[in-house]
Coordinates of N, CA, C and O and ligand atoms in Angstrom, one line a residue:
M57 N 77.0 118.1 -105.6 CA 77.8 118.2 -104.4 C 79.1 117.3 -104.6 O 79.0 116.2 -105.0
S58 N 80.2 117.8 -104.2 CA 81.5 117.1 -104.4 C 81.5 116.0 -103.3 O 81.0 116.2 -102.2
A59 N 82.3 115.0 -103.5 CA 82.4 113.9 -102.6 C 83.3 114.4 -101.4 O 84.2 115.2 -101.5
L60 N 82.9 113.9 -100.2 CA 83.7 114.2 -99.0 C 84.9 113.3 -99.0 O 84.9 112.2 -99.4
T61 N 86.0 113.9 -98.4 CA 87.2 113.1 -98.1 C 86.8 112.0 -97.1 O 86.0 112.2 -96.2
D62 N 87.3 110.7 -97.4 CA 86.9 109.6 -96.5 C 88.2 109.0 -95.9 O 89.0 108.5 -96.7
P63 N 88.4 108.9 -94.6 CA 87.5 109.4 -93.6 C 87.4 111.0 -93.5 O 88.4 111.6 -93.9
A64 N 86.3 111.5 -93.1 CA 86.2 112.9 -92.9 C 87.0 113.4 -91.7 O 87.1 112.6 -90.7
L65 N 87.5 114.6 -91.7 CA 88.2 115.1 -90.6 C 87.2 116.1 -90.0 O 86.9 117.1 -90.6
V66 N 86.8 115.8 -88.7 CA 85.7 116.6 -88.1 C 86.3 117.3 -86.9 O 86.7 116.6 -85.9
A67 N 86.3 118.6 -86.8 CA 86.8 119.3 -85.6 C 85.7 119.3 -84.6 O 84.5 119.7 -84.9
C68 N 86.0 118.9 -83.4 CA 85.0 118.8 -82.3 C 84.4 120.2 -82.0 O 85.2 121.2 -81.9
P69 N 83.1 120.3 -81.9 CA 82.5 121.6 -81.6 C 82.8 122.1 -80.1 O 82.6 123.2 -79.8
H70 N 83.1 121.1 -79.3 CA 83.3 121.4 -77.9 C 84.8 121.7 -77.5 O 85.1 122.6 -76.8
C71 N 85.7 120.8 -78.0 CA 87.1 121.0 -77.6 C 88.0 121.2 -78.8 O 89.2 121.4 -78.6
A72 N 87.5 121.3 -80.0 CA 88.2 121.6 -81.3 C 89.2 120.5 -81.7 O 89.9 120.7 -82.7
A73 N 89.2 119.3 -81.0 CA 90.1 118.3 -81.4 C 89.7 117.7 -82.8 O 88.5 117.5 -83.0
P74 N 90.6 117.5 -83.7 CA 90.3 116.9 -85.0 C 90.0 115.4 -84.8 O 90.7 114.7 -84.1
N75 N 88.9 114.9 -85.4 CA 88.5 113.5 -85.3 C 88.3 112.9 -86.7 O 87.7 113.6 -87.5
R76 N 88.9 111.7 -86.9 CA 88.7 111.1 -88.2 C 87.4 110.2 -88.1 O 87.4 109.3 -87.2
V77 N 86.5 110.5 -89.0 CA 85.2 109.7 -89.0 C 84.9 109.2 -90.4 O 84.9 110.0 -91.3
P78 N 84.8 107.9 -90.5 CA 84.4 107.4 -91.9 C 83.1 108.0 -92.3 O 82.2 108.2 -91.5
V79 N 83.1 108.4 -93.6 CA 81.9 109.1 -94.1 C 80.6 108.3 -93.8 O 79.6 108.9 -93.4
A80 N 80.7 107.0 -93.9 CA 79.5 106.1 -93.6 C 79.1 106.2 -92.2 O 77.9 105.9 -91.9
R81 N 79.9 106.7 -91.3 CA 79.6 106.7 -89.9 C 79.2 108.1 -89.4 O 78.8 108.3 -88.3
L82 N 79.2 109.1 -90.3 CA 78.9 110.5 -89.9 C 77.5 110.6 -89.3 O 77.3 111.4 -88.4
G83 N 76.5 109.8 -89.9 CA 75.2 109.9 -89.4 C 74.9 109.0 -88.2 O 73.7 109.0 -87.8
T84 N 75.9 108.4 -87.6 CA 75.6 107.5 -86.4 C 75.9 108.2 -85.1 O 76.2 107.5 -84.1
H85 N 75.8 109.5 -85.0 CA 76.0 110.3 -83.8 C 77.4 110.0 -83.1 O 77.4 109.6 -82.0
P86 N 78.5 110.2 -83.9 CA 79.8 109.9 -83.4 C 80.1 110.9 -82.3 O 79.7 112.1 -82.3
N87 N 80.9 110.4 -81.3 CA 81.4 111.3 -80.2 C 82.9 111.6 -80.4 O 83.6 110.9 -81.1
C88 N 83.3 112.7 -79.8 CA 84.7 113.1 -79.9 C 85.6 112.1 -79.2 O 85.3 111.7 -78.0
G89 N 86.7 111.8 -79.8 CA 87.7 110.9 -79.2 C 88.3 111.5 -78.0 O 88.8 110.7 -77.1
R90 N 88.4 112.8 -77.9 CA 89.1 113.4 -76.8 C 88.1 113.7 -75.6 O 88.3 113.2 -74.5
C91 N 87.1 114.5 -75.9 CA 86.2 115.0 -74.8 C 84.9 114.1 -74.7 O 84.1 114.3 -73.7
K92 N 84.7 113.2 -75.6 CA 83.6 112.2 -75.5 C 82.2 112.8 -75.8 O 81.2 112.2 -75.6
Q93 N 82.2 114.1 -76.1 CA 80.9 114.8 -76.4 C 80.6 114.6 -77.9 O 81.4 114.3 -78.7
P94 N 79.3 114.8 -78.2 CA 78.8 114.6 -79.6 C 79.5 115.5 -80.6 O 79.7 116.7 -80.3
L95 N 80.0 114.9 -81.7 CA 80.6 115.8 -82.8 C 79.6 116.6 -83.5 O 80.0 117.6 -84.2
F96 N 78.3 116.2 -83.5 CA 77.3 117.0 -84.1 C 76.1 117.2 -83.1 O 75.7 116.2 -82.5
T97 N 75.7 118.4 -83.0 CA 74.6 118.7 -82.1 C 73.3 119.1 -82.8 O 72.3 119.3 -82.1
G98 N 73.4 119.1 -84.1 CA 72.1 119.5 -84.8 C 71.8 121.0 -84.7 O 70.7 121.4 -85.1
A99 N 72.7 121.8 -84.3 CA 72.5 123.2 -84.1 C 73.7 124.0 -84.6 O 74.8 123.5 -84.5
P100 N 73.4 125.2 -85.0 CA 74.6 126.1 -85.4 C 75.5 126.3 -84.2 O 75.0 126.4 -83.1
L101 N 76.8 126.3 -84.5 CA 77.8 126.5 -83.4 C 78.3 128.0 -83.4 O 78.8 128.4 -84.5
A102 N 78.1 128.7 -82.3 CA 78.6 130.0 -82.2 C 80.1 130.0 -82.0 O 80.5 129.3 -81.1
V103 N 80.9 130.7 -82.8 CA 82.3 130.6 -82.6 C 83.0 132.0 -82.5 O 82.5 133.0 -83.0
D104 N 84.1 132.0 -81.8 CA 85.0 133.1 -81.8 C 86.1 132.9 -82.9 O 86.0 131.9 -83.7
A105 N 87.1 133.7 -82.9 CA 88.1 133.5 -84.0 C 88.8 132.2 -83.9 O 89.1 131.6 -85.0
A106 N 89.1 131.7 -82.7 CA 89.8 130.4 -82.6 C 88.9 129.3 -83.0 O 89.4 128.3 -83.7
G107 N 87.6 129.3 -82.6 CA 86.7 128.3 -83.0 C 86.5 128.3 -84.5 O 86.4 127.2 -85.1
F108 N 86.4 129.4 -85.1 CA 86.3 129.5 -86.5 C 87.5 128.9 -87.2 O 87.4 128.1 -88.2
A109 N 88.7 129.2 -86.7 CA 89.9 128.7 -87.3 C 90.0 127.1 -87.2 O 90.3 126.5 -88.2
A110 N 89.5 126.6 -86.1 CA 89.5 125.2 -85.9 C 88.5 124.5 -86.9 O 88.8 123.5 -87.5
Q111 N 87.3 125.1 -87.0 CA 86.3 124.5 -87.8 C 86.5 124.6 -89.3 O 86.4 123.7 -90.1
V112 N 86.9 125.8 -89.7 CA 87.1 126.1 -91.1 C 88.5 125.6 -91.6 O 88.6 125.1 -92.7
G113 N 89.5 125.7 -90.7 CA 90.8 125.4 -91.1 C 91.2 123.9 -90.9 O 92.1 123.4 -91.7
K114 N 90.7 123.2 -90.0 CA 91.1 121.9 -89.6 C 90.2 120.8 -90.1 O 90.6 119.6 -90.3
G115 N 88.9 121.1 -90.3 CA 88.0 120.0 -90.7 C 87.9 119.9 -92.2 O 88.3 120.8 -93.0
S116 N 87.4 118.7 -92.7 CA 87.3 118.5 -94.1 C 85.8 118.7 -94.6 O 85.6 118.7 -95.8
L117 N 84.9 118.8 -93.7 CA 83.5 119.1 -94.1 C 83.3 120.5 -94.6 O 84.0 121.4 -94.2
P118 N 82.4 120.7 -95.6 CA 82.1 122.1 -95.9 C 81.5 122.8 -94.7 O 80.8 122.2 -94.0
V119 N 81.9 124.1 -94.6 CA 81.4 124.8 -93.4 C 80.6 126.0 -93.9 O 81.1 126.8 -94.7
L120 N 79.4 126.1 -93.4 CA 78.5 127.3 -93.7 C 78.6 128.2 -92.5 O 78.4 127.8 -91.3
V121 N 78.8 129.5 -92.8 CA 78.9 130.5 -91.7 C 77.9 131.6 -91.9 O 77.7 132.2 -93.0
D122 N 77.1 131.8 -90.8 CA 76.2 132.9 -90.8 C 76.8 134.1 -90.0 O 77.1 134.0 -88.8
F123 N 77.1 135.2 -90.7 CA 77.6 136.4 -90.1 C 76.4 137.3 -89.8 O 75.6 137.6 -90.6
W124 N 76.3 137.6 -88.5 CA 75.1 138.2 -88.0 C 75.4 139.2 -86.9 O 76.6 139.3 -86.5
A125 N 74.4 140.0 -86.4 CA 74.6 140.8 -85.2 C 73.3 141.0 -84.5 O 72.2 140.8 -85.1
E126 N 73.4 141.2 -83.2 CA 72.3 141.3 -82.3 C 71.3 142.4 -82.7 O 70.1 142.2 -82.6
W127 N 71.8 143.5 -83.2 CA 70.9 144.6 -83.6 C 70.2 144.5 -84.9 O 69.4 145.3 -85.3
C128 N 70.6 143.4 -85.7 CA 70.1 143.2 -87.0 C 68.8 142.4 -87.1 O 68.8 141.2 -86.8
G129 N 67.7 143.1 -87.4 CA 66.4 142.5 -87.4 C 66.3 141.3 -88.4 O 65.8 140.2 -88.0
P130 N 66.7 141.5 -89.6 CA 66.7 140.3 -90.6 C 67.5 139.1 -90.1 O 67.1 138.0 -90.4
C131 N 68.6 139.4 -89.4 CA 69.4 138.3 -88.9 C 68.7 137.5 -87.9 O 68.7 136.3 -87.9
K132 N 68.0 138.2 -87.0 CA 67.2 137.5 -85.9 C 66.0 136.8 -86.6 O 65.7 135.7 -86.1
A133 N 65.5 137.4 -87.6 CA 64.4 136.7 -88.3 C 64.8 135.4 -89.0 O 64.1 134.5 -89.1
M134 N 66.1 135.4 -89.4 CA 66.6 134.2 -90.2 C 67.1 133.2 -89.2 O 67.3 132.0 -89.6
A135 N 67.3 133.5 -87.9 CA 67.9 132.5 -87.0 C 67.2 131.2 -86.9 O 67.9 130.1 -87.0
P136 N 65.9 131.2 -86.8 CA 65.2 129.9 -86.8 C 65.4 129.1 -88.1 O 65.5 127.8 -88.0
A137 N 65.4 129.8 -89.2 CA 65.6 129.1 -90.5 C 67.0 128.5 -90.5 O 67.2 127.4 -91.0
Y138 N 68.0 129.2 -90.0 CA 69.4 128.7 -90.0 C 69.5 127.5 -89.1 O 70.2 126.6 -89.4
A139 N 68.8 127.6 -88.0 CA 68.8 126.4 -87.0 C 68.2 125.2 -87.7 O 68.7 124.1 -87.6
A140 N 67.1 125.4 -88.4 CA 66.4 124.3 -89.2 C 67.3 123.8 -90.2 O 67.4 122.6 -90.4
A141 N 68.1 124.7 -90.9 CA 69.0 124.2 -91.9 C 70.1 123.4 -91.3 O 70.6 122.4 -91.9
A142 N 70.5 123.7 -90.1 CA 71.6 122.9 -89.4 C 71.1 121.5 -89.2 O 71.8 120.5 -89.4
R143 N 69.8 121.4 -88.8 CA 69.3 120.0 -88.5 C 69.3 119.2 -89.8 O 69.5 118.0 -89.7
E144 N 69.1 119.9 -90.9 CA 69.0 119.1 -92.2 C 70.4 118.9 -92.8 O 70.7 117.8 -93.4
L145 N 71.3 119.9 -92.6 CA 72.6 119.8 -93.3 C 73.6 119.0 -92.6 O 74.5 118.3 -93.2
E146 N 73.6 119.0 -91.2 CA 74.5 118.1 -90.5 C 74.1 116.7 -90.7 O 72.9 116.4 -90.9
P147 N 75.1 115.7 -90.7 CA 76.5 115.9 -90.5 C 77.3 116.0 -91.7 O 78.6 115.9 -91.7
R148 N 76.7 116.4 -92.9 CA 77.5 116.5 -94.1 C 78.1 117.9 -94.2 O 79.0 118.2 -95.0
F149 N 77.6 118.8 -93.3 CA 78.1 120.2 -93.2 C 78.3 120.5 -91.8 O 77.7 119.9 -90.9
R150 N 79.2 121.5 -91.5 CA 79.2 122.2 -90.2 C 78.6 123.6 -90.4 O 79.0 124.3 -91.3
L151 N 77.7 123.9 -89.5 CA 77.1 125.3 -89.5 C 77.6 126.1 -88.3 O 77.5 125.7 -87.2
L152 N 78.2 127.3 -88.6 CA 78.7 128.2 -87.6 C 77.9 129.5 -87.6 O 77.3 129.9 -88.6
K153 N 78.0 130.2 -86.5 CA 77.5 131.6 -86.4 C 78.6 132.4 -85.9 O 79.2 132.1 -84.9
V154 N 78.8 133.6 -86.6 CA 79.8 134.5 -86.2 C 79.1 135.9 -85.9 O 78.5 136.5 -86.8
D155 N 79.1 136.3 -84.6 CA 78.6 137.6 -84.2 C 79.6 138.6 -84.6 O 80.7 138.7 -84.1
T156 N 79.2 139.4 -85.6 CA 80.2 140.4 -86.2 C 80.6 141.5 -85.2 O 81.6 142.2 -85.4
E157 N 79.8 141.7 -84.2 CA 80.1 142.7 -83.2 C 81.2 142.1 -82.2 O 82.1 142.8 -81.8
A158 N 81.0 140.8 -81.9 CA 81.9 140.2 -80.9 C 83.2 139.7 -81.6 O 84.2 139.7 -80.9
V159 N 83.2 139.5 -82.9 CA 84.4 139.0 -83.6 C 84.6 139.9 -84.8 O 84.6 139.4 -86.0
P160 N 84.9 141.2 -84.6 CA 85.0 142.1 -85.8 C 86.1 141.7 -86.7 O 86.0 142.0 -87.9
E161 N 87.1 141.0 -86.2 CA 88.3 140.7 -87.1 C 87.8 139.7 -88.2 O 88.4 139.8 -89.3
L162 N 86.9 138.8 -87.9 CA 86.4 137.9 -89.0 C 85.5 138.7 -90.0 O 85.6 138.4 -91.2
A163 N 84.7 139.6 -89.5 CA 83.9 140.4 -90.4 C 84.7 141.2 -91.3 O 84.4 141.3 -92.5
Q164 N 85.8 141.7 -90.8 CA 86.7 142.5 -91.6 C 87.5 141.6 -92.6 O 87.6 142.0 -93.7
R165 N 88.0 140.5 -92.1 CA 88.8 139.6 -93.0 C 87.9 139.2 -94.2 O 88.5 139.1 -95.3
Y166 N 86.6 138.9 -94.0 CA 85.8 138.5 -95.1 C 85.0 139.6 -95.7 O 84.1 139.4 -96.5
Q167 N 85.3 140.8 -95.3 CA 84.7 142.0 -95.9 C 83.2 141.9 -95.9 O 82.6 142.1 -97.0
I168 N 82.6 141.7 -94.7 CA 81.2 141.6 -94.6 C 80.6 143.0 -94.6 O 80.9 143.8 -93.8
R169 N 79.8 143.3 -95.7 CA 79.3 144.7 -95.8 C 77.8 144.8 -95.4 O 77.4 145.9 -95.1
S170 N 77.1 143.7 -95.5 CA 75.7 143.7 -95.0 C 75.5 142.4 -94.3 O 76.2 141.4 -94.6
I171 N 74.6 142.4 -93.4 CA 74.2 141.1 -92.7 C 72.7 141.0 -92.7 O 72.0 142.0 -92.8
P172 N 72.2 139.7 -92.7 CA 73.0 138.5 -92.6 C 73.8 138.2 -93.9 O 73.2 138.5 -95.0
T173 N 75.0 137.7 -93.8 CA 75.7 137.2 -95.0 C 76.1 135.7 -94.6 O 76.6 135.4 -93.6
L174 N 75.8 134.8 -95.6 CA 76.2 133.4 -95.5 C 77.4 133.2 -96.3 O 77.4 133.6 -97.5
I175 N 78.4 132.6 -95.8 CA 79.6 132.2 -96.6 C 79.8 130.7 -96.5 O 79.7 130.2 -95.3
L176 N 80.0 130.1 -97.6 CA 80.3 128.6 -97.6 C 81.8 128.4 -97.9 O 82.3 129.0 -98.8
F177 N 82.4 127.7 -97.0 CA 83.8 127.3 -97.1 C 84.0 125.9 -97.4 O 83.3 125.0 -96.9
A178 N 84.9 125.6 -98.3 CA 85.3 124.2 -98.6 C 86.8 124.1 -98.7 O 87.4 125.0 -99.4
G179 N 87.4 123.2 -98.0 CA 88.8 123.1 -98.0 C 89.5 124.4 -97.4 O 90.6 124.8 -97.9
G180 N 88.7 125.1 -96.5 CA 89.3 126.3 -95.9 C 89.1 127.5 -96.8 O 89.5 128.6 -96.3
R181 N 88.6 127.4 -98.0 CA 88.5 128.6 -98.8 C 87.0 128.9 -99.0 O 86.1 128.0 -99.1
E182 N 86.7 130.2 -99.2 CA 85.4 130.6 -99.5 C 85.0 130.2 -100.9 O 85.7 130.4 -101.9
V183 N 83.8 129.5 -101.0 CA 83.4 129.0 -102.4 C 82.1 129.6 -102.8 O 81.8 129.6 -104.0
A184 N 81.3 130.2 -101.9 CA 80.1 130.9 -102.2 C 79.7 131.8 -101.1 O 80.0 131.6 -100.0
R185 N 78.9 132.8 -101.5 CA 78.5 133.8 -100.5 C 77.1 134.3 -100.9 O 76.8 134.5 -102.1
H186 N 76.2 134.5 -99.9 CA 74.9 135.0 -100.1 C 74.6 136.1 -99.1 O 74.7 135.8 -97.9
S187 N 74.1 137.2 -99.5 CA 73.7 138.3 -98.5 C 72.2 138.4 -98.5 O 71.6 138.4 -99.6
G188 N 71.6 138.6 -97.3 CA 70.2 138.7 -97.2 C 69.6 137.5 -96.6 O 70.1 136.4 -96.8
A189 N 68.5 137.7 -95.8 CA 67.8 136.6 -95.1 C 67.1 135.7 -96.2 O 66.4 136.2 -97.1
I190 N 67.2 134.4 -96.0 CA 66.4 133.4 -96.9 C 65.9 132.3 -96.0 O 66.3 132.0 -94.9
P191 N 64.8 131.7 -96.5 CA 64.2 130.6 -95.8 C 65.1 129.3 -95.7 O 66.0 129.2 -96.4
A192 N 64.7 128.5 -94.7 CA 65.5 127.3 -94.4 C 65.8 126.4 -95.7 O 66.9 126.0 -95.9
Q193 N 64.7 126.2 -96.5 CA 64.9 125.3 -97.6 C 65.8 125.9 -98.7 O 66.6 125.2 -99.4
D194 N 65.8 127.3 -98.7 CA 66.7 127.9 -99.7 C 68.2 127.9 -99.2 O 69.1 127.7 -100.0
I195 N 68.4 127.9 -97.9 CA 69.7 127.8 -97.3 C 70.3 126.4 -97.6 O 71.4 126.2 -98.1
V196 N 69.4 125.4 -97.4 CA 69.8 124.0 -97.6 C 70.1 123.8 -99.1 O 71.2 123.2 -99.4
R197 N 69.3 124.2 -100.0 CA 69.5 124.1 -101.4 C 70.7 124.7 -101.9 O 71.6 124.2 -102.6
W198 N 70.9 126.0 -101.4 CA 72.1 126.8 -101.8 C 73.4 126.2 -101.4 O 74.3 126.1 -102.1
A199 N 73.4 125.7 -100.1 CA 74.6 125.0 -99.6 C 74.9 123.8 -100.4 O 76.1 123.6 -100.7
R200 N 73.9 122.9 -100.6 CA 74.2 121.7 -101.3 C 74.6 121.9 -102.8 O 75.4 121.2 -103.3
A201 N 74.1 123.0 -103.4 CA 74.4 123.3 -104.8 C 75.8 123.8 -104.9 O 76.5 123.6 -105.9
N202 N 76.3 124.4 -103.8 CA 77.6 125.0 -103.9 C 78.8 124.3 -103.3 O 79.9 124.7 -103.4
A203 N 78.5 123.3 -102.5 CA 79.5 122.6 -101.7 C 80.4 121.7 -102.7 O 79.9 121.3 -103.7
Ligands
ZN413 ZN1 85.9 117.1 -78.2

Protein backbone atom coordinates (compact mmCIF):
# COMPACT_ATOMS: atom_id res chain seq x y z
CA MET A 1 0.00 0.00 0.00
CA SER A 2 1.36 3.40 -0.94
CA ALA A 3 1.91 6.01 1.75
CA LEU A 4 -0.81 8.57 2.34
CA THR A 5 -0.17 12.25 1.83
CA ASP A 6 0.41 13.78 5.27
CA PRO A 7 -1.68 15.61 6.31
CA ALA A 8 -4.46 13.75 4.53
CA LEU A 9 -7.09 15.81 2.77
CA VAL A 10 -10.46 14.38 3.83
CA ALA A 11 -13.70 15.53 2.22
CA CYS A 12 -16.47 15.63 4.85
CA PRO A 13 -19.18 13.00 4.19
CA HIS A 14 -21.85 15.45 5.46
CA CYS A 15 -20.97 18.88 4.01
CA ALA A 16 -18.15 17.97 1.55
CA ALA A 17 -15.77 20.53 3.09
CA PRO A 18 -12.12 19.53 2.65
CA ASN A 19 -10.38 18.91 6.01
CA ARG A 20 -6.64 18.55 6.61
CA VAL A 21 -6.03 15.70 9.04
CA PRO A 22 -2.55 14.48 10.08
CA VAL A 23 -2.33 10.80 9.15
CA ALA A 24 -1.52 9.93 12.77
CA ARG A 25 -4.87 11.45 13.81
CA LEU A 26 -7.05 9.71 11.22
CA GLY A 27 -7.98 7.00 13.72
CA THR A 28 -8.93 9.42 16.52
CA HIS A 29 -12.48 10.09 15.27
CA PRO A 30 -11.81 13.57 13.86
CA ASN A 31 -14.73 15.92 13.26
CA CYS A 32 -15.30 18.25 10.33
CA GLY A 33 -13.96 21.77 10.90
CA ARG A 34 -17.00 23.26 9.22
CA CYS A 35 -20.07 21.21 10.23
CA LYS A 36 -18.51 19.55 13.33
CA GLN A 37 -19.83 16.11 12.35
CA PRO A 38 -17.61 12.98 12.24
CA LEU A 39 -15.36 12.72 9.17
CA PHE A 40 -15.68 8.94 9.34
CA THR A 41 -18.89 7.08 10.12
CA GLY A 42 -17.64 3.52 9.66
CA ALA A 43 -20.24 2.98 6.97
CA PRO A 44 -20.32 3.30 3.18
CA LEU A 45 -21.46 6.73 2.04
CA ALA A 46 -24.22 6.86 -0.59
CA VAL A 47 -23.37 9.64 -3.04
CA ASP A 48 -24.85 11.48 -5.99
CA ALA A 49 -22.67 12.99 -8.73
CA ALA A 50 -21.71 16.00 -6.60
CA GLY A 51 -20.85 13.86 -3.58
CA PHE A 52 -18.80 11.57 -5.78
CA ALA A 53 -16.88 14.55 -7.21
CA ALA A 54 -16.15 15.86 -3.71
CA GLN A 55 -14.94 12.53 -2.34
CA VAL A 56 -13.00 11.27 -5.35
CA GLY A 57 -11.80 14.64 -6.64
CA LYS A 58 -10.99 16.61 -3.49
CA GLY A 59 -9.79 14.05 -0.95
CA SER A 60 -6.37 12.42 -0.80
CA LEU A 61 -7.53 9.09 0.66
CA PRO A 62 -8.01 6.18 -1.72
CA VAL A 63 -11.72 5.85 -2.49
CA LEU A 64 -13.50 2.56 -3.03
CA VAL A 65 -16.81 2.76 -4.88
CA ASP A 66 -19.53 0.10 -5.06
CA PHE A 67 -21.65 0.54 -8.18
CA TRP A 68 -24.95 -1.21 -7.48
CA ALA A 69 -28.71 -1.14 -8.14
CA GLU A 70 -31.81 -1.96 -6.16
CA TRP A 71 -32.94 -4.70 -8.59
CA CYS A 72 -29.58 -6.52 -8.48
CA GLY A 73 -29.67 -9.57 -6.22
CA PRO A 74 -25.90 -10.07 -5.96
CA CYS A 75 -25.52 -6.35 -5.12
CA LYS A 76 -27.91 -6.69 -2.19
CA ALA A 77 -26.20 -9.88 -1.12
CA MET A 78 -22.84 -8.08 -1.05
CA ALA A 79 -24.13 -5.00 0.84
CA PRO A 80 -23.42 -6.39 4.35
CA ALA A 81 -19.92 -7.45 3.23
CA TYR A 82 -19.28 -3.98 1.85
CA ALA A 83 -20.48 -2.40 5.10
CA ALA A 84 -18.15 -4.71 7.05
CA ALA A 85 -15.28 -3.74 4.73
CA ALA A 86 -16.01 -0.05 5.45
CA ARG A 87 -15.65 -0.65 9.19
CA GLU A 88 -12.26 -2.23 8.56
CA LEU A 89 -10.89 0.04 5.82
CA GLU A 90 -11.85 3.42 7.29
CA PRO A 91 -10.16 5.79 8.04
CA ARG A 92 -7.42 4.83 5.56
CA PHE A 93 -9.99 4.62 2.79
CA ARG A 94 -13.29 6.27 1.96
CA LEU A 95 -16.04 3.86 0.86
CA LEU A 96 -18.84 5.09 -1.38
CA LYS A 97 -21.96 3.57 -2.88
CA VAL A 98 -23.32 4.71 -6.24
CA ASP A 99 -26.84 3.65 -7.19
CA THR A 100 -26.46 3.20 -10.95
CA GLU A 101 -30.19 3.83 -11.48
CA ALA A 102 -30.17 7.08 -9.50
CA VAL A 103 -26.86 8.35 -10.91
CA PRO A 104 -26.68 6.92 -14.45
CA GLU A 105 -24.13 9.53 -15.54
CA LEU A 106 -21.50 7.98 -13.25
CA ALA A 107 -22.30 4.45 -14.44
CA GLN A 108 -21.92 5.71 -17.98
CA ARG A 109 -18.71 7.65 -17.35
CA TYR A 110 -17.04 4.58 -15.84
CA GLN A 111 -18.63 2.21 -18.36
CA ILE A 112 -20.19 -0.06 -15.76
CA ARG A 113 -21.34 -3.13 -17.70
CA SER A 114 -22.20 -5.46 -14.84
CA ILE A 115 -22.99 -4.91 -11.20
CA PRO A 116 -21.87 -5.05 -8.55
CA THR A 117 -18.63 -3.45 -9.75
CA LEU A 118 -16.04 -2.12 -7.32
CA ILE A 119 -13.71 0.62 -8.53
CA LEU A 120 -10.76 1.85 -6.52
CA PHE A 121 -9.67 5.44 -7.08
CA ALA A 122 -6.37 6.96 -5.98
CA GLY A 123 -5.51 10.58 -6.66
CA GLY A 124 -8.82 10.92 -8.51
CA ARG A 125 -7.93 8.21 -11.02
CA GLU A 126 -9.21 4.66 -11.37
CA VAL A 127 -6.46 2.26 -10.28
CA ALA A 128 -8.33 -1.05 -10.02
CA ARG A 129 -11.70 -2.57 -10.82
CA HIS A 130 -13.48 -5.78 -9.80
CA SER A 131 -16.83 -7.04 -11.06
CA GLY A 132 -18.93 -9.54 -9.13
CA ALA A 133 -19.86 -9.96 -5.47
CA ILE A 134 -17.03 -10.94 -3.08
CA PRO A 135 -16.82 -11.46 0.70
CA ALA A 136 -15.76 -8.70 3.09
CA GLN A 137 -12.24 -10.06 3.64
CA ASP A 138 -11.67 -10.23 -0.11
CA ILE A 139 -12.84 -6.62 -0.52
CA VAL A 140 -10.44 -5.53 2.24
CA ARG A 141 -7.49 -7.51 0.81
CA TRP A 142 -8.16 -6.36 -2.75
CA ALA A 143 -8.42 -2.70 -1.72
CA ARG A 144 -5.24 -2.79 0.37
CA ALA A 145 -3.31 -4.61 -2.34
CA ASN A 146 -4.25 -2.07 -5.01
CA ALA A 147 -4.22 1.26 -3.15
ZN1 LIG B 1 -18.66 18.77 7.36
